[in-house]
Amino acid sequence: MDAHSRGRADDIDPADQWVLNPNTGNYELRLDHSAGESSSPSRTATAEGTGRRGGSRTGSSREGSGRRGSGSREREREGAPDGPRQVPGQRSRRSSQGGRGAAEPPSAGRRKRKPQKSRKKKALLWTGGVMAFVVVAGSAGAYALYQKLNGNIDAIDVGDAGSKNVVTDGPMNILIIGTDKRTGKGNEGYGDKGSEGHADTTILFHVSEDRTNATAMSIPRDLKTEIPECETKNEDGTTTVVPGTPNERFNTSLGQNGRDPGCTMRTVENITGLKPDHFMMVDFNAVKSLTSAVGGVNVCMAKPIDDPKSHLKLPQGESKVQGEQALALLRTRDSFGNRSDLDRIKVQQQFLGSMIREMKSSDTLTNPKKLYKLADAATDALTVDKAIGDARKLVTLAEEIGKVDTKNISFLTMPVIDNPAEPKPITVVVDPVKGEQLFAMMRSDTSLTEVKQKEKAAKGKQAALLKGPKAEPADVRVDVLNGGEIPGAAGATVNWLQNEQGVPKSTNKANAPEKIKKTTLEYAPNQADQARALAEMMGLPATAMKKGTADAEGLEAMVLTLGADFKGAGQLITGPTKPPKDIEKASADKAVCAQ
């Protein structure tokens, strides 16, 4: 609160001082007169936080973060002109001498700003567009990130387990980890006493390359899997290698034997073939503080709940939960289904969808006080990887994720079966058929909603390249280059084509001149039948087809360049177009009663 200290600053909530001007659609700072401040129009600032300095506009909410100094107070005492007030969370640009630049007051001849058409849009600008990404599942939390609260964020160096870039041009995978580590007052009754914390609730959040859809896949904590070897960074800068262990519960990929979130990221990649770009981790406090900050989350029960273990009591039908009650709902295992962790996951997903709807509602987006409290609670609970370890980068990431429409966010649970190695199954393992089908869909960036299918229909010209007659395998001529990450991939693919697919006229051309993300097949118009045949063998998508303009001459071969999406000889590059049968999924825009 020191960034806003004036007079009785301890008694003033800075969010209370921002008022929506109905004439302009802007939020304006109206400071308390008793604190010696004027609330005249010349002493207010719009929520955009813009000013004039040397004839140019100063930074927006994405240009910096930090605390606002008290320079404006000193200028008042000296009789200096006072510039526009800033929205909490924005930092004034510094002059070349290191001081804060004073913004030029509006000139009398300047045209009035046109009223905004949408107050909701203005509220999104005020927050920097960061209300886009919300996750509350088990002990995971929702994050509305203000630049002002950069100091709240903890960051961990996970080395090469994640991406060095904040966002990528292609699909993005964000790993949400809710740990059961007991920290903070009131959490004594949760988790294992003295534990470093487990990956109690984990969601792999896959955002499509075109940002039209996302898939949130919950990973059961009791999943038996291999936890690979991983490196962890110590506080003194040294590195410790934690040995891998086979046949372990997934939740021990965090906290046990010194494992950090990077180890959980590597474990998820080992299971799914999907490399997480970033992680976000919270503990129990996040659920309590965030649900209270947003004013509660609406939930629906198919029957009355009275659980003596979690002390959860809810009536049948709709109700609103927050704080301890919200945490109890997400932690209970005895109130739903067959009392398994898988049934608890379903409730968590339903709660998550409701939380997202609440966060994106106009009641939240147009309420500065609620947004401020939510941002404070969220950043205080958040731990992330070093690549996104400041508020400005998190805002950028949130804006990117925020492009996804709520109706196109699908929730589901990783397909599993009872562990066949246990006489009385307690743990689960990945379903060898349905699991790989789902992972292949996500790896090929295939949506679980209809959005991408509709988009593909609009790209009929490209899709048509896969339609038509196909050449016999013996007539296919292709040179194979490796532009991916797997050493020897071109040679392995040629061996597979020749020995298993009957394509003797395939040639290993070793490494491509440069690495590429997506596999491509370049061919001439008179090689279209060969291209379609090879595409069917390899599982190439229509987007991989690169048709030339001139016909091939003589025995000229097509050129297949394997990209980072190539996973191995014989593995289809494109996954199924539909999820496996019997996979339960829910949409973030629909309310469902927990059973």
mmCIF file of C-alpha atoms in Angstrom, residues 142-279:
data_model
loop_
_atom_site.group_PDB
_atom_site.id
_atom_site.type_symbol
_atom_site.label_atom_id
_atom_site.label_comp_id
_atom_site.label_asym_id
_atom_site.label_seq_id
_atom_site.Cartn_x
_atom_site.Cartn_y
_atom_site.Cartn_z
ATOM 1 C CA ALA A 142 -7.031 -18.482 -10.358
ATOM 2 C CA TYR A 143 -4.648 -15.802 -11.511
ATOM 3 C CA ALA A 144 -5.499 -12.219 -12.404
ATOM 4 C CA LEU A 145 -2.168 -10.590 -12.706
ATOM 5 C CA TYR A 146 -1.562 -6.881 -12.164
ATOM 6 C CA GLN A 147 1.783 -5.403 -13.121
ATOM 7 C CA LYS A 148 1.824 -3.566 -9.800
ATOM 8 C CA LEU A 149 2.034 -6.855 -7.925
ATOM 9 C CA ASN A 150 5.214 -8.105 -9.541
ATOM 10 C CA GLY A 151 6.921 -8.383 -6.166
ATOM 11 C CA ASN A 152 4.394 -10.984 -5.009
ATOM 12 C CA ILE A 153 5.476 -13.546 -7.596
ATOM 13 C CA ASP A 154 7.941 -16.326 -6.772
ATOM 14 C CA ALA A 155 9.936 -17.897 -9.631
ATOM 15 C CA ILE A 156 11.870 -21.162 -9.951
ATOM 16 C CA ASP A 157 14.547 -21.926 -12.534
ATOM 17 C CA VAL A 158 13.543 -25.215 -14.203
ATOM 18 C CA GLY A 159 16.332 -25.167 -16.792
ATOM 19 C CA ASP A 160 15.386 -26.708 -20.132
ATOM 20 C CA ALA A 161 12.237 -28.349 -18.758
ATOM 21 C CA GLY A 162 10.198 -25.444 -20.161
ATOM 22 C CA SER A 163 10.391 -22.774 -22.834
ATOM 23 C CA LYS A 164 12.567 -19.667 -22.646
ATOM 24 C CA ASN A 165 9.917 -17.654 -24.533
ATOM 25 C CA VAL A 166 6.835 -16.207 -22.863
ATOM 26 C CA VAL A 167 4.563 -17.195 -25.763
ATOM 27 C CA THR A 168 5.156 -19.273 -28.874
ATOM 28 C CA ASP A 169 3.814 -19.033 -32.402
ATOM 29 C CA GLY A 170 2.534 -22.585 -32.170
ATOM 30 C CA PRO A 171 0.421 -24.381 -29.545
ATOM 31 C CA MET A 172 1.198 -23.683 -25.879
ATOM 32 C CA ASN A 173 1.114 -26.060 -22.924
ATOM 33 C CA ILE A 174 0.780 -24.618 -19.411
ATOM 34 C CA LEU A 175 1.100 -27.012 -16.472
ATOM 35 C CA ILE A 176 -1.053 -26.025 -13.488
ATOM 36 C CA ILE A 177 0.120 -27.597 -10.243
ATOM 37 C CA GLY A 178 -1.795 -27.504 -7.002
ATOM 38 C CA THR A 179 0.418 -28.667 -4.145
ATOM 39 C CA ASP A 180 -0.804 -29.992 -0.810
ATOM 40 C CA LYS A 181 2.065 -28.378 1.089
ATOM 41 C CA ARG A 182 0.764 -26.933 4.355
ATOM 42 C CA THR A 183 1.613 -23.254 4.539
ATOM 43 C CA GLY A 184 -0.215 -20.409 6.181
ATOM 44 C CA LYS A 185 -2.502 -20.078 9.140
ATOM 45 C CA GLY A 186 -5.576 -22.269 9.093
ATOM 46 C CA ASN A 187 -4.085 -24.992 6.887
ATOM 47 C CA GLU A 188 -2.939 -27.286 9.693
ATOM 48 C CA GLY A 189 -5.688 -29.774 8.933
ATOM 49 C CA TYR A 190 -4.768 -30.226 5.285
ATOM 50 C CA GLY A 191 -1.994 -32.205 3.623
ATOM 51 C CA ASP A 192 0.772 -34.270 5.179
ATOM 52 C CA LYS A 193 2.485 -32.706 8.180
ATOM 53 C CA GLY A 194 6.105 -31.884 7.401
ATOM 54 C CA SER A 195 5.741 -32.788 3.723
ATOM 55 C CA GLU A 196 7.474 -30.776 1.025
ATOM 56 C CA GLY A 197 4.225 -31.052 -0.907
ATOM 57 C CA HIS A 198 3.026 -33.298 -3.718
ATOM 58 C CA ALA A 199 1.538 -32.646 -7.151
ATOM 59 C CA ASP A 200 -1.874 -33.028 -5.556
ATOM 60 C CA THR A 201 -3.891 -31.539 -8.417
ATOM 61 C CA THR A 202 -2.372 -31.201 -11.873
ATOM 62 C CA ILE A 203 -3.895 -29.894 -15.093
ATOM 63 C CA LEU A 204 -2.190 -29.743 -18.475
ATOM 64 C CA PHE A 205 -3.711 -26.710 -20.211
ATOM 65 C CA HIS A 206 -3.199 -26.977 -23.985
ATOM 66 C CA VAL A 207 -3.895 -23.806 -25.986
ATOM 67 C CA SER A 208 -4.279 -24.258 -29.747
ATOM 68 C CA GLU A 209 -1.931 -22.625 -32.214
ATOM 69 C CA ASP A 210 -4.712 -20.423 -33.606
ATOM 70 C CA ARG A 211 -5.937 -19.584 -30.051
ATOM 71 C CA THR A 212 -9.497 -20.606 -30.918
ATOM 72 C CA ASN A 213 -9.731 -23.432 -28.363
ATOM 73 C CA ALA A 214 -8.075 -25.055 -25.360
ATOM 74 C CA THR A 215 -8.064 -28.443 -23.647
ATOM 75 C CA ALA A 216 -7.621 -28.762 -19.874
ATOM 76 C CA MET A 217 -6.616 -32.346 -19.055
ATOM 77 C CA SER A 218 -6.539 -33.375 -15.375
ATOM 78 C CA ILE A 219 -3.851 -35.884 -14.383
ATOM 79 C CA PRO A 220 -4.804 -38.247 -11.511
ATOM 80 C CA ARG A 221 -2.420 -37.983 -8.588
ATOM 81 C CA ASP A 222 -2.620 -41.772 -8.059
ATOM 82 C CA LEU A 223 -1.410 -42.504 -11.599
ATOM 83 C CA LYS A 224 1.445 -45.040 -11.585
ATOM 84 C CA THR A 225 4.123 -44.014 -14.067
ATOM 85 C CA GLU A 226 7.836 -43.562 -14.580
ATOM 86 C CA ILE A 227 9.319 -40.405 -13.118
ATOM 87 C CA PRO A 228 12.343 -39.563 -15.262
ATOM 88 C CA GLU A 229 15.698 -38.270 -14.112
ATOM 89 C CA CYS A 230 15.645 -34.517 -13.637
ATOM 90 C CA GLU A 231 17.961 -31.669 -12.748
ATOM 91 C CA THR A 232 17.087 -29.160 -10.037
ATOM 92 C CA LYS A 233 18.692 -25.799 -9.388
ATOM 93 C CA ASN A 234 19.975 -25.101 -5.876
ATOM 94 C CA GLU A 235 19.963 -21.707 -4.183
ATOM 95 C CA ASP A 236 23.765 -21.499 -4.419
ATOM 96 C CA GLY A 237 23.617 -21.891 -8.204
ATOM 97 C CA THR A 238 24.699 -25.530 -8.307
ATOM 98 C CA THR A 239 22.696 -28.310 -9.940
ATOM 99 C CA THR A 240 21.503 -31.557 -8.406
ATOM 100 C CA VAL A 241 20.518 -34.543 -10.526
ATOM 101 C CA VAL A 242 17.582 -36.477 -9.046
ATOM 102 C CA PRO A 243 17.576 -40.098 -10.303
ATOM 103 C CA GLY A 244 14.533 -41.351 -12.145
ATOM 104 C CA THR A 245 12.322 -44.029 -10.625
ATOM 105 C CA PRO A 246 9.943 -46.451 -12.385
ATOM 106 C CA ASN A 247 6.465 -47.349 -11.224
ATOM 107 C CA GLU A 248 5.894 -44.359 -8.937
ATOM 108 C CA ARG A 249 2.769 -42.366 -8.128
ATOM 109 C CA PHE A 250 2.573 -39.258 -10.280
ATOM 110 C CA ASN A 251 2.100 -36.945 -7.284
ATOM 111 C CA THR A 252 5.632 -37.762 -6.060
ATOM 112 C CA SER A 253 7.048 -36.021 -9.155
ATOM 113 C CA LEU A 254 7.011 -32.872 -6.989
ATOM 114 C CA GLY A 255 8.592 -32.318 -3.574
ATOM 115 C CA GLN A 256 9.867 -35.836 -3.000
ATOM 116 C CA ASN A 257 13.643 -36.463 -3.099
ATOM 117 C CA GLY A 258 14.185 -32.784 -3.821
ATOM 118 C CA ARG A 259 12.130 -32.721 -7.009
ATOM 119 C CA ASP A 260 10.953 -29.300 -8.179
ATOM 120 C CA PRO A 261 8.155 -28.399 -10.654
ATOM 121 C CA GLY A 262 10.599 -28.973 -13.513
ATOM 122 C CA CYS A 263 10.545 -32.657 -12.584
ATOM 123 C CA THR A 264 6.754 -32.667 -12.832
ATOM 124 C CA MET A 265 7.009 -30.985 -16.236
ATOM 125 C CA ARG A 266 9.405 -33.669 -17.450
ATOM 126 C CA THR A 267 7.144 -36.406 -16.076
ATOM 127 C CA VAL A 268 4.153 -35.011 -17.973
ATOM 128 C CA GLU A 269 6.192 -34.854 -21.175
ATOM 129 C CA ASN A 270 7.347 -38.425 -20.623
ATOM 130 C CA ILE A 271 3.727 -39.601 -20.298
ATOM 131 C CA THR A 272 2.050 -37.588 -23.043
ATOM 132 C CA GLY A 273 4.723 -36.500 -25.500
ATOM 133 C CA LEU A 274 3.588 -32.916 -24.877
ATOM 134 C CA LYS A 275 6.291 -30.590 -23.583
ATOM 135 C CA PRO A 276 4.978 -28.003 -21.078
ATOM 136 C CA ASP A 277 6.143 -24.498 -21.909
ATOM 137 C CA HIS A 278 5.519 -23.097 -18.419
ATOM 138 C CA PHE A 279 4.174 -24.041 -15.020
#
